[in-house]
Short mmCIF file of C-alpha atoms in Angstrom, two decimals:
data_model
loop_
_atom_site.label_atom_id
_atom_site.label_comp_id
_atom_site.label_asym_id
_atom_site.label_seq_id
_atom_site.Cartn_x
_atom_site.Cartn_y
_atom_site.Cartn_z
CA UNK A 1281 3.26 3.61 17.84
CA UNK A 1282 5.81 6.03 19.09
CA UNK A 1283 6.23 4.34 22.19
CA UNK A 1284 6.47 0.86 20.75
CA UNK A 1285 10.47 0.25 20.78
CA UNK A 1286 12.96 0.95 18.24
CA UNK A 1287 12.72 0.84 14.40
CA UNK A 1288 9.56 2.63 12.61
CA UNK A 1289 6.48 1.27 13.45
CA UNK A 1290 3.59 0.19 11.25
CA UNK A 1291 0.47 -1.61 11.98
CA UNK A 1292 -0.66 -4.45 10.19
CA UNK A 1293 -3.92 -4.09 8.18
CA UNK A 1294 -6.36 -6.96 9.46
CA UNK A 1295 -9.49 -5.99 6.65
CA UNK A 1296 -11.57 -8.34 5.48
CA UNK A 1297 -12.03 -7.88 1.55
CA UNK A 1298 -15.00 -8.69 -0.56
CA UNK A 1299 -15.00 -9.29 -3.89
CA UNK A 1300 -16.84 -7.24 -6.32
CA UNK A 1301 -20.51 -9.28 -6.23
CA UNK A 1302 -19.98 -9.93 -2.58
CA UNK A 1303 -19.86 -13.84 -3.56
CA UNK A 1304 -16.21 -14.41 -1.66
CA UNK A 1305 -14.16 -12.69 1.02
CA UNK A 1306 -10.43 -12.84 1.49
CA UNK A 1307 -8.14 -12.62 4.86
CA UNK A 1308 -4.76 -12.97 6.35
CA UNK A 1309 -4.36 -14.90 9.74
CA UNK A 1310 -0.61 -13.93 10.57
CA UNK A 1311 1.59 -17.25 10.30
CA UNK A 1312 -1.12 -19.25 9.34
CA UNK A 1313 -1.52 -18.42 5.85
CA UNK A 1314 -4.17 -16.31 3.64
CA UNK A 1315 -7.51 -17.50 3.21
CA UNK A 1316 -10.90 -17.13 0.97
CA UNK A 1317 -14.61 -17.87 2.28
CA UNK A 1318 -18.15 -18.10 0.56
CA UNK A 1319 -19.65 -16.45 2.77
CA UNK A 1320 -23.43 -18.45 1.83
CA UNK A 1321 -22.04 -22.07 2.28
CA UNK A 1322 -19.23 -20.86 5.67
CA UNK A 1323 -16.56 -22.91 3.13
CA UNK A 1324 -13.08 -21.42 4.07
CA UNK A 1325 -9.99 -22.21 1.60
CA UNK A 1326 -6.38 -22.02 2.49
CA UNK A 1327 -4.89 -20.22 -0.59
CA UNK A 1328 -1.63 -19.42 0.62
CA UNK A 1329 0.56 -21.08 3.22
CA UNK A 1330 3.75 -19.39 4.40
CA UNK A 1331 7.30 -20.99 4.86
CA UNK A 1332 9.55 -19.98 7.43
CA UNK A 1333 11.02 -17.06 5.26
CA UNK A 1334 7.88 -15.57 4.75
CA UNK A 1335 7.75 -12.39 7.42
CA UNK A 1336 3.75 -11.10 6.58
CA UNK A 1337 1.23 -11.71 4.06
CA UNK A 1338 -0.96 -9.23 3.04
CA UNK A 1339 -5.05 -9.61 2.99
CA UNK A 1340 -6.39 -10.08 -0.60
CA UNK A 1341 -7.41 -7.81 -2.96
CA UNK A 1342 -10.38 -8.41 -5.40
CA UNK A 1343 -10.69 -7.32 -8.89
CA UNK A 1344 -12.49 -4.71 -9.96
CA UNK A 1345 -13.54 -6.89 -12.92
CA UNK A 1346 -14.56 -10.64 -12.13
CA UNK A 1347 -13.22 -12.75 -9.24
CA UNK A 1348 -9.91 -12.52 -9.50
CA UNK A 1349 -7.57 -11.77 -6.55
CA UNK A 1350 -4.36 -10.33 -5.86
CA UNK A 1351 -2.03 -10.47 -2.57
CA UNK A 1352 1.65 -10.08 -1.44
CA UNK A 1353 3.87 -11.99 0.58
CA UNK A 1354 7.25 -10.96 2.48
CA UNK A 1355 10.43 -12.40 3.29
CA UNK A 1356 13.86 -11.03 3.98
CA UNK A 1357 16.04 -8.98 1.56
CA UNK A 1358 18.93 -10.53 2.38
CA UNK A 1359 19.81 -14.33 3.49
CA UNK A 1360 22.81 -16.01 5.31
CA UNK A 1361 24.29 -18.92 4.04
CA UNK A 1362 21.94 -21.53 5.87
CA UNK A 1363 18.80 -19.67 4.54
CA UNK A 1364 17.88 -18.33 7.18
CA UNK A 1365 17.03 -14.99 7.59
CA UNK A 1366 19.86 -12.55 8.34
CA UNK A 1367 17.83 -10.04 10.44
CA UNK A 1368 16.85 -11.07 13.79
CA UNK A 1369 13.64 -9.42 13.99
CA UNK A 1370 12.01 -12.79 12.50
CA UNK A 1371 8.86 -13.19 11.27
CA UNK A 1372 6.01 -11.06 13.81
CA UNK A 1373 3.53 -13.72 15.55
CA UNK A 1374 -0.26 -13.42 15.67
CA UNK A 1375 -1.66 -11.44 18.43
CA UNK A 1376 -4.93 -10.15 19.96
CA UNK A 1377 -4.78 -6.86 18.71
CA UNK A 1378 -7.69 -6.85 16.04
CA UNK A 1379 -5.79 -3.56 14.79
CA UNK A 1380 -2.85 -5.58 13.94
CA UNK A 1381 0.11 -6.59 14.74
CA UNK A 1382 2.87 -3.86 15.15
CA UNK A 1383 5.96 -4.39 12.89
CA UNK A 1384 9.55 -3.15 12.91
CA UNK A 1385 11.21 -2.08 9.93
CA UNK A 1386 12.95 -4.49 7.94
CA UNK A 1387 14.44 -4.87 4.14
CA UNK A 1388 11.99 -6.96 1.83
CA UNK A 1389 11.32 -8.67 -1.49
CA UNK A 1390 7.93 -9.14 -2.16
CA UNK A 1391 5.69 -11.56 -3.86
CA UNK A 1392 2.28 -10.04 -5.72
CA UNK A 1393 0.04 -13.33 -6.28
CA UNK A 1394 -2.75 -13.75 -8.83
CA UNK A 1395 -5.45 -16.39 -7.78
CA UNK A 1396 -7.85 -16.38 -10.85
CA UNK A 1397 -11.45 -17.65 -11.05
CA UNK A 1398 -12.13 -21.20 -10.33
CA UNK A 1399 -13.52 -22.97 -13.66
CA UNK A 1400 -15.76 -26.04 -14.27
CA UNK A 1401 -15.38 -27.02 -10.42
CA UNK A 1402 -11.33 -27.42 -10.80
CA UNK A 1403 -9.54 -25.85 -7.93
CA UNK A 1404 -8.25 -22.38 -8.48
CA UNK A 1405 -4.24 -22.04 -8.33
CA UNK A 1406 -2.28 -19.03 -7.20
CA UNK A 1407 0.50 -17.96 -8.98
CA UNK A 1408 3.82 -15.33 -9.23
CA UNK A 1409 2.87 -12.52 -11.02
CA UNK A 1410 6.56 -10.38 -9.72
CA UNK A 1411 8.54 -9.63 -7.43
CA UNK A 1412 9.59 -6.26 -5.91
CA UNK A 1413 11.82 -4.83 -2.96
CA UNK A 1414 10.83 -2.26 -0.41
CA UNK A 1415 12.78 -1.03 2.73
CA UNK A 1416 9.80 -2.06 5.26
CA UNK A 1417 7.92 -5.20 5.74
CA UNK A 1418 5.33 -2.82 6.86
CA UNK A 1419 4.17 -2.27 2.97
CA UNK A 1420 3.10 -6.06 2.91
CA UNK A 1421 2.02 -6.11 6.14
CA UNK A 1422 -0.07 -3.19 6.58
CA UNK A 1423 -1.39 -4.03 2.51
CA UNK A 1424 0.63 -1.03 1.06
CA UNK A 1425 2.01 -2.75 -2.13
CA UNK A 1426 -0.20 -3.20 -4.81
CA UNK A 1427 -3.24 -2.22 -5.58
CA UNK A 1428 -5.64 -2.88 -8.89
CA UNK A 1429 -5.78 -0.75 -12.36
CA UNK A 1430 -9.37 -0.01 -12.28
CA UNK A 1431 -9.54 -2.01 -15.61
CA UNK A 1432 -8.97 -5.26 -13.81
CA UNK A 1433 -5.97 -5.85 -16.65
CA UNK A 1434 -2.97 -4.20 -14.09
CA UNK A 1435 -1.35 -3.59 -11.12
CA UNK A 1436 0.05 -0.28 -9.79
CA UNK A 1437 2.81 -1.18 -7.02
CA UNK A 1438 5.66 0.10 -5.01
CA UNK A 1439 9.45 -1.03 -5.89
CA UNK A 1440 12.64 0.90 -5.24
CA UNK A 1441 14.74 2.36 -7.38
CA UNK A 1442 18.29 2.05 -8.01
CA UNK A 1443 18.98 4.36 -5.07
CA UNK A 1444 17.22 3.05 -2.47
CA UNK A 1445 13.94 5.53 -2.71
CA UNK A 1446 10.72 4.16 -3.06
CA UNK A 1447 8.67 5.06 -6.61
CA UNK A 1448 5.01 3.73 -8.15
CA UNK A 1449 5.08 0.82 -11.02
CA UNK A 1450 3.06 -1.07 -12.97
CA UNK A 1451 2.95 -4.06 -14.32
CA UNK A 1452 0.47 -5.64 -17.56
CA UNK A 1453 -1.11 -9.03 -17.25
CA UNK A 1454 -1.51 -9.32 -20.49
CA UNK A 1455 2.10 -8.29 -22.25
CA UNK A 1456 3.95 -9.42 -18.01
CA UNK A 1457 6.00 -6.17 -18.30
CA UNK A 1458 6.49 -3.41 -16.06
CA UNK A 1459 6.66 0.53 -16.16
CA UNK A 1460 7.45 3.32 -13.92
CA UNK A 1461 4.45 5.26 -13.83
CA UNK A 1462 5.82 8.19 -10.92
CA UNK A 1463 8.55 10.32 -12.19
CA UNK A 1464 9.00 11.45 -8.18
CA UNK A 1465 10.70 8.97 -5.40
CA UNK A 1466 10.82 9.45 -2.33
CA UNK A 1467 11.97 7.35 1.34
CA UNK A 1468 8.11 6.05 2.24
CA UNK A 1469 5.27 6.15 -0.54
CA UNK A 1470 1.21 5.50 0.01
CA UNK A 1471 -1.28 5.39 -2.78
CA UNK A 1472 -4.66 4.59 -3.95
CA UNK A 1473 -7.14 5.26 -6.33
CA UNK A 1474 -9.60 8.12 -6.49
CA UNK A 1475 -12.92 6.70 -6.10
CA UNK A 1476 -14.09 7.38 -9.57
CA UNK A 1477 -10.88 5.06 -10.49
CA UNK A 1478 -9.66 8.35 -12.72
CA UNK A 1479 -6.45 9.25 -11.07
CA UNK A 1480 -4.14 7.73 -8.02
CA UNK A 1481 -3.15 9.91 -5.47
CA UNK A 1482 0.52 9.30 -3.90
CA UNK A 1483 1.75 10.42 -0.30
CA UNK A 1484 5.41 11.12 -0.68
CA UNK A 1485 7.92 11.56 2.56
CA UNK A 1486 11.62 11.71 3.18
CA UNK A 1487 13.21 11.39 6.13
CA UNK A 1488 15.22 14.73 5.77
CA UNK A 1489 13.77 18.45 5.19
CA UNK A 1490 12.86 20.20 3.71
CA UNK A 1491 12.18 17.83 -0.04
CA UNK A 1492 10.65 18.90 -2.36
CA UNK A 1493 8.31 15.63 -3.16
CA UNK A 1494 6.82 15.54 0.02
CA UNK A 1495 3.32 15.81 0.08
CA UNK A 1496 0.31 14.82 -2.07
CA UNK A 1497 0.55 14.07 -5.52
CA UNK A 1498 -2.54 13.32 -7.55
CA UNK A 1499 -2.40 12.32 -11.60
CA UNK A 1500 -3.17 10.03 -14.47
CA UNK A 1501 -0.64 7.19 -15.04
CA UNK A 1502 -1.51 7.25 -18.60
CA UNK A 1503 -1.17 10.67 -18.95
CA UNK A 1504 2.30 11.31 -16.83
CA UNK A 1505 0.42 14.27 -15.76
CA UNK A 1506 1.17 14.95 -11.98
CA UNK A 1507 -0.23 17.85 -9.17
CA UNK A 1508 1.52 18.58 -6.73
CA UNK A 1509 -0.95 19.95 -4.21
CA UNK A 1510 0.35 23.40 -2.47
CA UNK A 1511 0.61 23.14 1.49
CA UNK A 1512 0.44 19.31 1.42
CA UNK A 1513 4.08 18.43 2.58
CA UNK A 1514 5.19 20.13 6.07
CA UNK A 1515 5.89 16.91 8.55
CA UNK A 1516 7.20 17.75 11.89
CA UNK A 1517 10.48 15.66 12.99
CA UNK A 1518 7.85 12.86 15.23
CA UNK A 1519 6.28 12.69 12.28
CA UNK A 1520 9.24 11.78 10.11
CA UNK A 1521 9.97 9.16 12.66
CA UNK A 1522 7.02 7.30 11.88
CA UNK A 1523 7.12 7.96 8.56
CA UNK A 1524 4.80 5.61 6.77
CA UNK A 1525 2.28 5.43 9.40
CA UNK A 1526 2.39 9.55 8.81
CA UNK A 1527 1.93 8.83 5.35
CA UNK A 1528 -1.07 6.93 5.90
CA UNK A 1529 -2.68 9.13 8.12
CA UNK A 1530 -2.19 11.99 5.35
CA UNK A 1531 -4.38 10.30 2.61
CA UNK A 1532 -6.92 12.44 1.16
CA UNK A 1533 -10.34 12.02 1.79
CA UNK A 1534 -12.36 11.80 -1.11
CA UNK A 1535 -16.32 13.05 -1.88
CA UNK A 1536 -17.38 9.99 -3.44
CA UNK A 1537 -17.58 11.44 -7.29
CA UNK A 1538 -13.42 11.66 -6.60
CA UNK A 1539 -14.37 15.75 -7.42
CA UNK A 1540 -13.00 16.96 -4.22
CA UNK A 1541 -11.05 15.76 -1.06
CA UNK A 1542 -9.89 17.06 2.06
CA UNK A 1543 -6.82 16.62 4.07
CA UNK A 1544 -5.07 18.03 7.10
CA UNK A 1545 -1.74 20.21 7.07
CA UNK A 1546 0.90 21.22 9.31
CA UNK A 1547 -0.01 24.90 10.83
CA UNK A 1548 2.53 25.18 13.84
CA UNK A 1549 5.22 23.72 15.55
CA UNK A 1550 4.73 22.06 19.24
CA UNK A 1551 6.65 24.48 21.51
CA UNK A 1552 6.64 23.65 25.08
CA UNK A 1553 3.36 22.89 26.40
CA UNK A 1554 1.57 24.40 22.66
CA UNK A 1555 0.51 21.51 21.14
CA UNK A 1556 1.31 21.28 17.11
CA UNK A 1557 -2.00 22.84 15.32
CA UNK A 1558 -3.22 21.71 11.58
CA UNK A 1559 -5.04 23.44 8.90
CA UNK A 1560 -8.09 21.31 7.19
CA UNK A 1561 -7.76 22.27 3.52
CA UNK A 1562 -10.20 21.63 0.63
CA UNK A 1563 -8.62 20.51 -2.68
CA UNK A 1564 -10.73 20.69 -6.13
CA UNK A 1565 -9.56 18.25 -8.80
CA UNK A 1566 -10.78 19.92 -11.81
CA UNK A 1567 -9.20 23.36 -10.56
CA UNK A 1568 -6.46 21.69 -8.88
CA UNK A 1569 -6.15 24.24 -6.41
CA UNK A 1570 -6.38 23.72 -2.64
CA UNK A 1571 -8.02 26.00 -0.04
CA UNK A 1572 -8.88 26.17 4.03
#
């Protein structure tokens, strides 16, 4: 990735995705659209074509509740007078890679979608659910953007702020508003759910050091109750350069109660032919305390 040209990298995410009773899978093919299969009958529906604006499309996401699915779609931030998009990185082409495509960064809006359930045979319909902005296609691309509230009535997703930093929403179904559930922001944000579905945990980075939000932050939404976990934030300057593909490499990983995790920090600098050297550290939820 470091060696792939100029602007910050990220690879696109090709996963399959399955929904909950393993009835359906979703995928993105690149310029050709997203897609859903039954997997028994070999029946493949188009359920999103893209324009010429649209730059990536991320693979769907299945509820946690039902057959419901969620994806995102990209296009420019900004637009000439023609329509046409004002960068000229364009819109990445498919390739052979079956670890993605590689794509440059580039100013977004972004789509989420909600396909819901077909009933009583009638074709299922996808529609706008909101819109957001982030400072890389990469978050669409590489399926960064959204992600489901475990209660299947939600969605937690990535919007900047007013300044240009990147922060954690999320927006109801039900009542179509949104909230700012992440008092922190930071240049390039990851974040999932704990298996257990109890808490997210957020990878914060900035481009400059030393910040102070950089690093792992676990918490409930609900709750605004945040940790930030102790030796989780030291990036060395190649890192920072790569920023959100750094990110992702930095996600916890979690036992699969969501009780504990592991993740690797930061325990030297690279000087001349020394290599840089990490720490594996043990974190405890409960406790919420962090160890080697």
């Amino acid at each position: 990735l470091v060696s792939a040209g100029c602007g910050e990298p990220v690879q696109e995410d090709r996963t399959i995705t399955f929904s909950n009773r393993g009835k359906s899978a979703g995928f993105q093919h690149g310029k050709e659209g997203v897609f859903v299969a039954d997997p028994e009958s070999g029946t493949v529906e188009k359920i999103f074509s893209p324009d010429e604006q649209t730059l990536a499309s991320s693979a769907p996401l299945w509820s946690p509740k039902g057959e419901r699915l969620i994806f995102t779609t990209a296009t420019p931030l900004h637009q000439n007078p023609q329509g046409n998009s004002a960068s000229p990185l364009g819109r990445v082409e498919w390739d052979a890679n079956p670890e993605g495509s590689i794509y440059r960064q580039q100013p977004i809006k972004y789509r989420c979608w909600l396909r819901q359930k077909p009933k009583n045979g009638e074709k299922a319909t996808s529609e706008v659910l909101f819109e957001a902005a982030c400072d890389h296609v990469g978050y669409v691309a590489a399926n960064l953007a959204a992600r489901w509230h475990p209660d299947g009535k939600r969605i937690v997703f990535i919007d900047q702020t007013s300044t240009g930093k990147h922060a954690l929403y999320e927006f109801d179904l039900e009542s179509e508003t949104r909230r700012r559930i992440l008092p922190m922001a930071s240049d390039a944000l990851v974040f999932d759910w704990v298996p257990d579905g109890t808490h997210i945990a957020c990878v914060l980075g900035n481009r400059e050091t030393p910040s102070g939000p950089d690093g792992i932050w676990i918490g409930q939404p609900d709750e605004n109750d945040w940790w930030h976990v102790a030796d989780s934030g030291d990036f060395t300057s190649e890192q920072r350069s790569i920023l959100i593909e750094t990110l992702r490499a930095m996600r916890p990983a979690w036992k699969a109660d969501g009780s504990q995790f592991v993740f690797a920090s930061k325990e030297q600098k690279a000087s001349g032919n020394v290599p840089v050297r990490y720490k594996l550290y043990r974190g405890n939820l409960k406790t919420r305390r962090s160890k080697l």
